[in-house]
PDB file of C-alpha atoms in Angstrom:
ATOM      1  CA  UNK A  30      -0.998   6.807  13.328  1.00 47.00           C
ATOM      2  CA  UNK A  31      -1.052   9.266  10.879  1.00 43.00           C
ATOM      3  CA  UNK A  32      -0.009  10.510   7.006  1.00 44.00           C
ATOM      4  CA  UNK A  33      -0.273  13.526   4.641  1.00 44.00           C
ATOM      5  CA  UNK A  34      -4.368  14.305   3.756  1.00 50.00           C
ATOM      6  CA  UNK A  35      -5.122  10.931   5.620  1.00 49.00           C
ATOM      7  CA  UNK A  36      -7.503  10.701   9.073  1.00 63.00           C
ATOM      8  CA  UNK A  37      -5.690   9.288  12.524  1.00 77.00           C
ATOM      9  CA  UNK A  38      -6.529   5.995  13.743  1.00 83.00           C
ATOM     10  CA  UNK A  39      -5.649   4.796  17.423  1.00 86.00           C
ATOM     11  CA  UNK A  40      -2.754   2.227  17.609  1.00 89.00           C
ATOM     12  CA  UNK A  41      -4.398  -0.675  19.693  1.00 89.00           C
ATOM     13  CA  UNK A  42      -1.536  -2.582  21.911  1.00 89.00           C
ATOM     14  CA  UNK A  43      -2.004  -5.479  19.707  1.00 91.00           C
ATOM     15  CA  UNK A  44       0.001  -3.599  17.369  1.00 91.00           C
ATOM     16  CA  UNK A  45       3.287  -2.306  18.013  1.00 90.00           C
ATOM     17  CA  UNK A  46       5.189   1.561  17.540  1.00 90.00           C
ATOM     18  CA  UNK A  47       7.073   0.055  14.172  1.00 89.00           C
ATOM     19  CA  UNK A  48       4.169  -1.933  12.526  1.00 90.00           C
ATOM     20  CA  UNK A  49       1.739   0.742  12.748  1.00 89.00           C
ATOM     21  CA  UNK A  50       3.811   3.687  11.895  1.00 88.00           C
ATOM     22  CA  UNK A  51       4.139   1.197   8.091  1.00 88.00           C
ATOM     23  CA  UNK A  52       0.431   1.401   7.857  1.00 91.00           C
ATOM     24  CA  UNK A  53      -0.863   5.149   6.773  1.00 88.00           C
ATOM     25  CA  UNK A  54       1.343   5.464   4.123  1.00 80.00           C
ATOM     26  CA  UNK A  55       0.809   2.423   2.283  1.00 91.00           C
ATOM     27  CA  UNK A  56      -2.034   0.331   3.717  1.00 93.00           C
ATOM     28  CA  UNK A  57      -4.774   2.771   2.370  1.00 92.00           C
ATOM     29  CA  UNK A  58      -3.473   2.953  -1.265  1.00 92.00           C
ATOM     30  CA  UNK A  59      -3.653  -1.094  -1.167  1.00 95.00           C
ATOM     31  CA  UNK A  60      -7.184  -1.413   0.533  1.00 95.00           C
ATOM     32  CA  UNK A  61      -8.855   1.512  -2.294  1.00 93.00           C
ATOM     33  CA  UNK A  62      -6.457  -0.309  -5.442  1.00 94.00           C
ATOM     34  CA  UNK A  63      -8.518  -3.626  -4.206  1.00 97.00           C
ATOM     35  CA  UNK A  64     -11.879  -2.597  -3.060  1.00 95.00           C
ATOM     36  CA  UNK A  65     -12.474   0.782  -5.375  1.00 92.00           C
ATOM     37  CA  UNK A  66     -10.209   0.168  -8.381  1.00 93.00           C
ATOM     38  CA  UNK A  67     -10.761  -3.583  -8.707  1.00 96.00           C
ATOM     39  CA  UNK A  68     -13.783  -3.948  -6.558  1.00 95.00           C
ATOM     40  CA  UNK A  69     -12.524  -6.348  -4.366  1.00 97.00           C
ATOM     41  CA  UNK A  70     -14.277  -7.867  -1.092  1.00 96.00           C
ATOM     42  CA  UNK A  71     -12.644  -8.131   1.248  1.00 97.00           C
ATOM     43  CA  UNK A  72     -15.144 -10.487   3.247  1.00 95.00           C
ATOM     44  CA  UNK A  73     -14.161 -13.626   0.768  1.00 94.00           C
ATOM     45  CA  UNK A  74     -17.550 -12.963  -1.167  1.00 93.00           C
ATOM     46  CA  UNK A  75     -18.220 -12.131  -5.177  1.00 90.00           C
ATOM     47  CA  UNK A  76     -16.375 -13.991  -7.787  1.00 94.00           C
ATOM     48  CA  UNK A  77     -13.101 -15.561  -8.060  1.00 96.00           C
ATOM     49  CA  UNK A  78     -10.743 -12.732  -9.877  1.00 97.00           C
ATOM     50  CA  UNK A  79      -7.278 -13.652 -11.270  1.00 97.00           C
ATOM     51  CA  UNK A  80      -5.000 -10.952  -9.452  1.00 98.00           C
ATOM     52  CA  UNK A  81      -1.455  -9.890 -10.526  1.00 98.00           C
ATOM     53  CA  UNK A  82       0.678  -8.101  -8.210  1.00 98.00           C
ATOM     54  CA  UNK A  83       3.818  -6.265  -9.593  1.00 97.00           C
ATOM     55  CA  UNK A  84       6.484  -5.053  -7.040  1.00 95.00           C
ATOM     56  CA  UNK A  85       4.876  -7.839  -4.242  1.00 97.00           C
ATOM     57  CA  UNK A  86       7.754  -7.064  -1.604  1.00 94.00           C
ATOM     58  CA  UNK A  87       7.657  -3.594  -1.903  1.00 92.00           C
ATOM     59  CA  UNK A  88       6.284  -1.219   1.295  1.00 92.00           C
ATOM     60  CA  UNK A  89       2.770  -1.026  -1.093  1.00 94.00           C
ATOM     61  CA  UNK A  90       2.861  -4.380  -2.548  1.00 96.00           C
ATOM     62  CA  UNK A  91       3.273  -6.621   0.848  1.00 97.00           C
ATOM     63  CA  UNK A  92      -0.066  -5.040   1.924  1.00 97.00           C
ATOM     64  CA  UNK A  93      -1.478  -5.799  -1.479  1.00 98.00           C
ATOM     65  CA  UNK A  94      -1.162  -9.316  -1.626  1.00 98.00           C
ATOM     66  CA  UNK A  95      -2.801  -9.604   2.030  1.00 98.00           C
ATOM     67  CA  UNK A  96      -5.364  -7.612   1.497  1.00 98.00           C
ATOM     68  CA  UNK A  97      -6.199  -9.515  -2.146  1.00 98.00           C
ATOM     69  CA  UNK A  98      -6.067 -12.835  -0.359  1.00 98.00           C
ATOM     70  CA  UNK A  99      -8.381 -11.838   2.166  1.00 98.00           C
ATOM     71  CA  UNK A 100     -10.974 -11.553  -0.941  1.00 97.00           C
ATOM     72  CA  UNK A 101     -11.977 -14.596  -3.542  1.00 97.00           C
ATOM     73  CA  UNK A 102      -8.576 -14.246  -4.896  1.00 97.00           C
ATOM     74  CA  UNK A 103      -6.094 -16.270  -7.301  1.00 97.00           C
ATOM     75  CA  UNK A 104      -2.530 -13.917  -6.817  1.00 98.00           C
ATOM     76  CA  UNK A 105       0.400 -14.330  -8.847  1.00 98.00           C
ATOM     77  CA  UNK A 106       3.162 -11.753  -7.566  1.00 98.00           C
ATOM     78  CA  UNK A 107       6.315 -10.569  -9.006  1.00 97.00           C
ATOM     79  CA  UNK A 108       9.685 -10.012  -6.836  1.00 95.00           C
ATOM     80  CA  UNK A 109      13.070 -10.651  -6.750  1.00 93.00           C
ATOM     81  CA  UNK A 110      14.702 -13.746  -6.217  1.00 94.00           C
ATOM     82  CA  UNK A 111      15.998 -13.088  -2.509  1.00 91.00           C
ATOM     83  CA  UNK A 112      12.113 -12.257  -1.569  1.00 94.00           C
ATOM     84  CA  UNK A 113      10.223 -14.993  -3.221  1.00 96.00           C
ATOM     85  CA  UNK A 114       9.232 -17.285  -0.073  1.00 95.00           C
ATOM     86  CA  UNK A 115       8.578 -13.392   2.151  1.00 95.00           C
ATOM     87  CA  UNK A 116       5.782 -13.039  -0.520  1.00 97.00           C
ATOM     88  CA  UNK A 117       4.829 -16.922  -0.796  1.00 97.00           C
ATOM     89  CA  UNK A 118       4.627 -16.284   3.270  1.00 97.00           C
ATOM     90  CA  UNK A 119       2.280 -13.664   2.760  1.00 97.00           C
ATOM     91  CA  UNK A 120      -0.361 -15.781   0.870  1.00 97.00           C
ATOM     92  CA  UNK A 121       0.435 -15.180  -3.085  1.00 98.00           C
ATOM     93  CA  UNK A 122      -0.777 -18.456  -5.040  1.00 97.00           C
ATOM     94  CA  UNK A 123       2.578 -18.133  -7.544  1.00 97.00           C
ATOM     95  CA  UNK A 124       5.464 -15.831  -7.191  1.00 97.00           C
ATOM     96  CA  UNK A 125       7.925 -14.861  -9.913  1.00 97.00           C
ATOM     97  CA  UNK A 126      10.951 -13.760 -10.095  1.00 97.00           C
ATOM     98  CA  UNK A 127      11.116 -10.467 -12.065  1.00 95.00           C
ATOM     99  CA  UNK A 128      14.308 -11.377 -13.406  1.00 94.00           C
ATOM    100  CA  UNK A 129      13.504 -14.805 -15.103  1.00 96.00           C
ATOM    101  CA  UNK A 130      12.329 -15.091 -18.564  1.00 95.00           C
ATOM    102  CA  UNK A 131       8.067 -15.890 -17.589  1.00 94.00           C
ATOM    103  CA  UNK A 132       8.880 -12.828 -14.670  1.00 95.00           C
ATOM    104  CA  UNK A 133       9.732 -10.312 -17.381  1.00 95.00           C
ATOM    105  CA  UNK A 134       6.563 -11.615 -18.996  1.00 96.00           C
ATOM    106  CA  UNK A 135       4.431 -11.562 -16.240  1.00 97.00           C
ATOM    107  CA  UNK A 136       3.440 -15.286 -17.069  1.00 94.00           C
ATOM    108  CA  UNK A 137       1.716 -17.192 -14.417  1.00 90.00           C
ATOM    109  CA  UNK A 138       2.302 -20.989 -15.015  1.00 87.00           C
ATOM    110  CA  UNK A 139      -1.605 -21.219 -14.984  1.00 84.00           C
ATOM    111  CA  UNK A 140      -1.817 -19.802 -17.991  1.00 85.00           C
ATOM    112  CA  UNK A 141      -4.676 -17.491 -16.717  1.00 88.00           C
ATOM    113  CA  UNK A 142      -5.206 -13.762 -18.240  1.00 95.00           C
ATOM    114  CA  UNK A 143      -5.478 -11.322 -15.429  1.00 97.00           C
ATOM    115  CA  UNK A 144      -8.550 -10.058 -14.190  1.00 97.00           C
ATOM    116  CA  UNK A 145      -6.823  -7.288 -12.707  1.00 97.00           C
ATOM    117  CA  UNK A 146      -2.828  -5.686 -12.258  1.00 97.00           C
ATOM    118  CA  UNK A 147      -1.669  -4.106  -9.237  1.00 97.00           C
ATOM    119  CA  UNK A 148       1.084  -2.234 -10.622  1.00 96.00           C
ATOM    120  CA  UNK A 149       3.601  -1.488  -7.409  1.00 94.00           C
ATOM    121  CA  UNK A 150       6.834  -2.152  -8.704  1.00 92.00           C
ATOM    122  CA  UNK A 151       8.979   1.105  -9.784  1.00 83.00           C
ATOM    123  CA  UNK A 152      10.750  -0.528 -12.443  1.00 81.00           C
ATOM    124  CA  UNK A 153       9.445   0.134 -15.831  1.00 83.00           C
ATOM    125  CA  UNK A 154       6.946  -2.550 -17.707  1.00 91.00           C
ATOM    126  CA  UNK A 155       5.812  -1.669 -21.096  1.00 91.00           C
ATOM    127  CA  UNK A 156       1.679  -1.900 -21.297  1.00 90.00           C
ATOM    128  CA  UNK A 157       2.299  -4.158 -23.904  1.00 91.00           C
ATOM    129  CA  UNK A 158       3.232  -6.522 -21.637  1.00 94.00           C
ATOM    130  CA  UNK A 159       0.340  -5.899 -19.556  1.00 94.00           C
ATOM    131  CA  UNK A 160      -1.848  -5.913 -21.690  1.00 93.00           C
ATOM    132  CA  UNK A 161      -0.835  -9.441 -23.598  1.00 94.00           C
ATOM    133  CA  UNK A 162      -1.585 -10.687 -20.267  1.00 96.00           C
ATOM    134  CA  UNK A 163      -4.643  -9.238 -19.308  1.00 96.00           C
ATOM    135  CA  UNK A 164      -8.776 -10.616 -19.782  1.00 94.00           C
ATOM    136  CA  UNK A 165     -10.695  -8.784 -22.176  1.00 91.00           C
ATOM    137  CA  UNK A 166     -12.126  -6.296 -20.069  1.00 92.00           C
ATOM    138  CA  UNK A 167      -9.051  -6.622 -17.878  1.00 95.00           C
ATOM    139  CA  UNK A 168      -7.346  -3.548 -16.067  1.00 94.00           C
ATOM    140  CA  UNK A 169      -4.365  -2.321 -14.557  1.00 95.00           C
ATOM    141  CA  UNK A 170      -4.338  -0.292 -11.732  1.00 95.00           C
ATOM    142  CA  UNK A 171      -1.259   1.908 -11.615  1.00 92.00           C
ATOM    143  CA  UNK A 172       0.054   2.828  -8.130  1.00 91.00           C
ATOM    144  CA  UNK A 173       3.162   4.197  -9.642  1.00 86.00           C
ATOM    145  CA  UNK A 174       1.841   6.829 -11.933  1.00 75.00           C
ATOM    146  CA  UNK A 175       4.338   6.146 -14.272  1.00 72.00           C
ATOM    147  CA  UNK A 176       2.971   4.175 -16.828  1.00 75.00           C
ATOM    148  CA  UNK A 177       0.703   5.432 -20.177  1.00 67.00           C
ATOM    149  CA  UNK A 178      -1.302   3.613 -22.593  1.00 63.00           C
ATOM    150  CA  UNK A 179      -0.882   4.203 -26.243  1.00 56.00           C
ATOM    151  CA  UNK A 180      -3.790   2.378 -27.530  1.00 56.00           C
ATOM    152  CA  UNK A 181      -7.693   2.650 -26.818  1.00 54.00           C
ATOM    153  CA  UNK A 182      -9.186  -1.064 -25.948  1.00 64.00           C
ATOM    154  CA  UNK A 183     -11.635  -2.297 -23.629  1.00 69.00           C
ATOM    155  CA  UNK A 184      -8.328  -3.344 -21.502  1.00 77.00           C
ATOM    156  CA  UNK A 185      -7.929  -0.354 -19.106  1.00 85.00           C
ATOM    157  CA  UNK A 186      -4.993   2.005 -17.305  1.00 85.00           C
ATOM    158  CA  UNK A 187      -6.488   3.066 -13.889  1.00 83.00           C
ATOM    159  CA  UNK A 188      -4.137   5.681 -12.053  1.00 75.00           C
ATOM    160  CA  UNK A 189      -4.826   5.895  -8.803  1.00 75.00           C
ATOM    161  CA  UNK A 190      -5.213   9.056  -6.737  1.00 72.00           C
ATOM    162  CA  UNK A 191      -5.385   7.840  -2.976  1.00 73.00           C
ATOM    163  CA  UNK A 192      -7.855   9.863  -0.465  1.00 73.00           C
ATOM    164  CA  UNK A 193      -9.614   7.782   2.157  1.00 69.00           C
ATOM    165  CA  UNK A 194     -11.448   8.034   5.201  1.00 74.00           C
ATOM    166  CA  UNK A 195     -10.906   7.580   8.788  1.00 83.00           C
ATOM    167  CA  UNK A 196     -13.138   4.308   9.087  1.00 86.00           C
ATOM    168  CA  UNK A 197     -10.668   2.673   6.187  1.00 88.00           C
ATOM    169  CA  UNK A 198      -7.454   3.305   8.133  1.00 90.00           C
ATOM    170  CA  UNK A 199      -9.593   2.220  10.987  1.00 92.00           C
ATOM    171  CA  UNK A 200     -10.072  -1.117   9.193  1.00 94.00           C
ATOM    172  CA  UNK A 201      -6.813  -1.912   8.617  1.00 95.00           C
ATOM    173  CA  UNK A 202      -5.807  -1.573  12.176  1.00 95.00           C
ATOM    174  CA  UNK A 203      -8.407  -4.125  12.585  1.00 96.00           C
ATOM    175  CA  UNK A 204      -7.113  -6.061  10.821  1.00 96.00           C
ATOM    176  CA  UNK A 205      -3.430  -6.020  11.906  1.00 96.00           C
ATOM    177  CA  UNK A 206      -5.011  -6.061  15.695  1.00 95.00           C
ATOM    178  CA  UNK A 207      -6.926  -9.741  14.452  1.00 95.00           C
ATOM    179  CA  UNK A 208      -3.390 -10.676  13.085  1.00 95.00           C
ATOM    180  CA  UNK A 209      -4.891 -10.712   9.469  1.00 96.00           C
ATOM    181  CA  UNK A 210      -2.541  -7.937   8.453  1.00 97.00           C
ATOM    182  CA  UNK A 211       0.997  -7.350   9.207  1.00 95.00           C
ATOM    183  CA  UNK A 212       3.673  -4.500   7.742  1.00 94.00           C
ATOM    184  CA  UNK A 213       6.866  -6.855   7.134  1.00 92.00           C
ATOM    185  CA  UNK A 214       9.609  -4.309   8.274  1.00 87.00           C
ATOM    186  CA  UNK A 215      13.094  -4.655   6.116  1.00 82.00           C
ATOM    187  CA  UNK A 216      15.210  -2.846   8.773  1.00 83.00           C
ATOM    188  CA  UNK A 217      15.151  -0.277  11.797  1.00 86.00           C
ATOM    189  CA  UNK A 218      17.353   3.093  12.119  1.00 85.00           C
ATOM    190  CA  UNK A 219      17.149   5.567  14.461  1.00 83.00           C
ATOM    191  CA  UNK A 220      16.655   9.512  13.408  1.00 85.00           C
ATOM    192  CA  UNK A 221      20.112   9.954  14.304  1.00 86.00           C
ATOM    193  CA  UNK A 222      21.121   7.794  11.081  1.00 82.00           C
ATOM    194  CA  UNK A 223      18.486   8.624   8.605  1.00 82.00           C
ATOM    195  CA  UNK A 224      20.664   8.918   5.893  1.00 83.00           C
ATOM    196  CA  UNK A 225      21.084   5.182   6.246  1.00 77.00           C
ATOM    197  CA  UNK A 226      17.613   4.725   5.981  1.00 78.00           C
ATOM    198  CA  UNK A 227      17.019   6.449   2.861  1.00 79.00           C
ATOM    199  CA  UNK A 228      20.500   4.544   1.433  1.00 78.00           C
ATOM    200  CA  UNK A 229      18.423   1.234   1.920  1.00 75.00           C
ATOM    201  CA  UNK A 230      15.016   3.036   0.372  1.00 74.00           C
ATOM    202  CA  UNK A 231      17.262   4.016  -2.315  1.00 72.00           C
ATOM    203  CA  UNK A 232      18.942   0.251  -2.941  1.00 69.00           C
ATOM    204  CA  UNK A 233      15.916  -1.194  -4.364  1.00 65.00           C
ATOM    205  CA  UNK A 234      16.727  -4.232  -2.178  1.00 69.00           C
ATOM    206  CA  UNK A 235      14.029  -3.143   0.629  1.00 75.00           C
ATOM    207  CA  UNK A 236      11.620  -5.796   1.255  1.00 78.00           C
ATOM    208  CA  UNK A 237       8.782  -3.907   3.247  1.00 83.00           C
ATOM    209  CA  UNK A 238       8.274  -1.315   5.199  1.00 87.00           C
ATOM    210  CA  UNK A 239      11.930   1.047   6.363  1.00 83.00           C
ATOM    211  CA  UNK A 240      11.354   2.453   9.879  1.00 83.00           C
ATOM    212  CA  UNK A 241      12.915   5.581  11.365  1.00 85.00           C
ATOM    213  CA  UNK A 242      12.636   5.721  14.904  1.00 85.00           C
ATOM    214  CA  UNK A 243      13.356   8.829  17.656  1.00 83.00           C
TER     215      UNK A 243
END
């Protein structure tokens, strides 16, 4: 398995042709958003952190909630309606819908401020928003690049700029070989019909991973 300025890692038998060729591209930007950005262990250890997770069905965002429930971890996703019990599946304490009124908010019904945002989703969200919902030193870690603070606070914007190392993808596969990780795949297209592949990428309906196969 392998993607752009990232190490190989050897696909165990464990873990089939479709689930690992999900991982590279989006596993590694979850694990460092967790463990580097958020600081994050992985191992259950450290104190509990109040997670939010925008975009929670996306090809990023699936891995994200795994990976954040693997660590001392409350998670409140967002998603769309159709997705809600994929993400519940998954391990996310509360899902919302993006579309309802406490969704657009990013309410949780606990009433908690956020520790920490994953940002995955590529629809936009105002920082206000975020940031009426985050702790005082809370911060939220952009995977989309998109988003820009206007105001200096003790609340934070993190971009991310993903570049790991061959023992992290190594980890994951791990952890997908121990059955603690798995790439939910939305649909399967051979290289012959590509074009239908990037239609459904395109849709904004995908729920995980889209896999082209030869």
């Amino acid at each position: 398995m392998e993607a752009p300025g990232f190490s190989t890692a050897a696909r165990p038998q464990e873990v089939s042709a479709a689930e690992g060729a999900g991982l590279p591209s989006s596993g590694p930007s979850a694990h460092q958003a967790l463990t580097q950005a958020a600081g994050i262990k992985l191992d259950g250890t450290g104190q509990l952190k109040n997670i939010l997770i925008t975009g929670a069905s996306d090809g990023v965002g699936h891995y994200v909630v795994q990976l954040a429930k693997l660590g001392n971890t409350h998670v409140t996703a967002t998603c769309g309606a159709c997705n809600i019990d994929i993400v519940r599946s998954l391990g996310a304490d509360e899902v919302l819908d993006y579309k309802t009124p406490d969704g657009t908010a990013l309410k949780s019904s606990s009433d908690w401020k956020y520790d920490f945002v994953i940002h995955c989703a590529s629809a936009g969200i105002p920082w206000s928003t975020f940031e009426q919902n985050l702790s005082a030193n809370g911060k939220v870690i952009d995977l989309t690049c998109a988003l820009q603070r206007p105001t200096f606070s003790k609340k934070q914007l993190v971009p991310m700029i993903i570049n790991l190392k061959r023992e992290n993808l190594e980890y994951l596969v791990e952890l997908m070989k121990e059955g603690k990780l798995k790439t939910v795949i939305d649909s399967k297209h051979h290289l012959s019909k590509a074009e239908y592949a990037w239609a459904r990428r395109t849709d904004g309906y995908a729920n995980g991973k889209i896999i082209v196969e030869i």
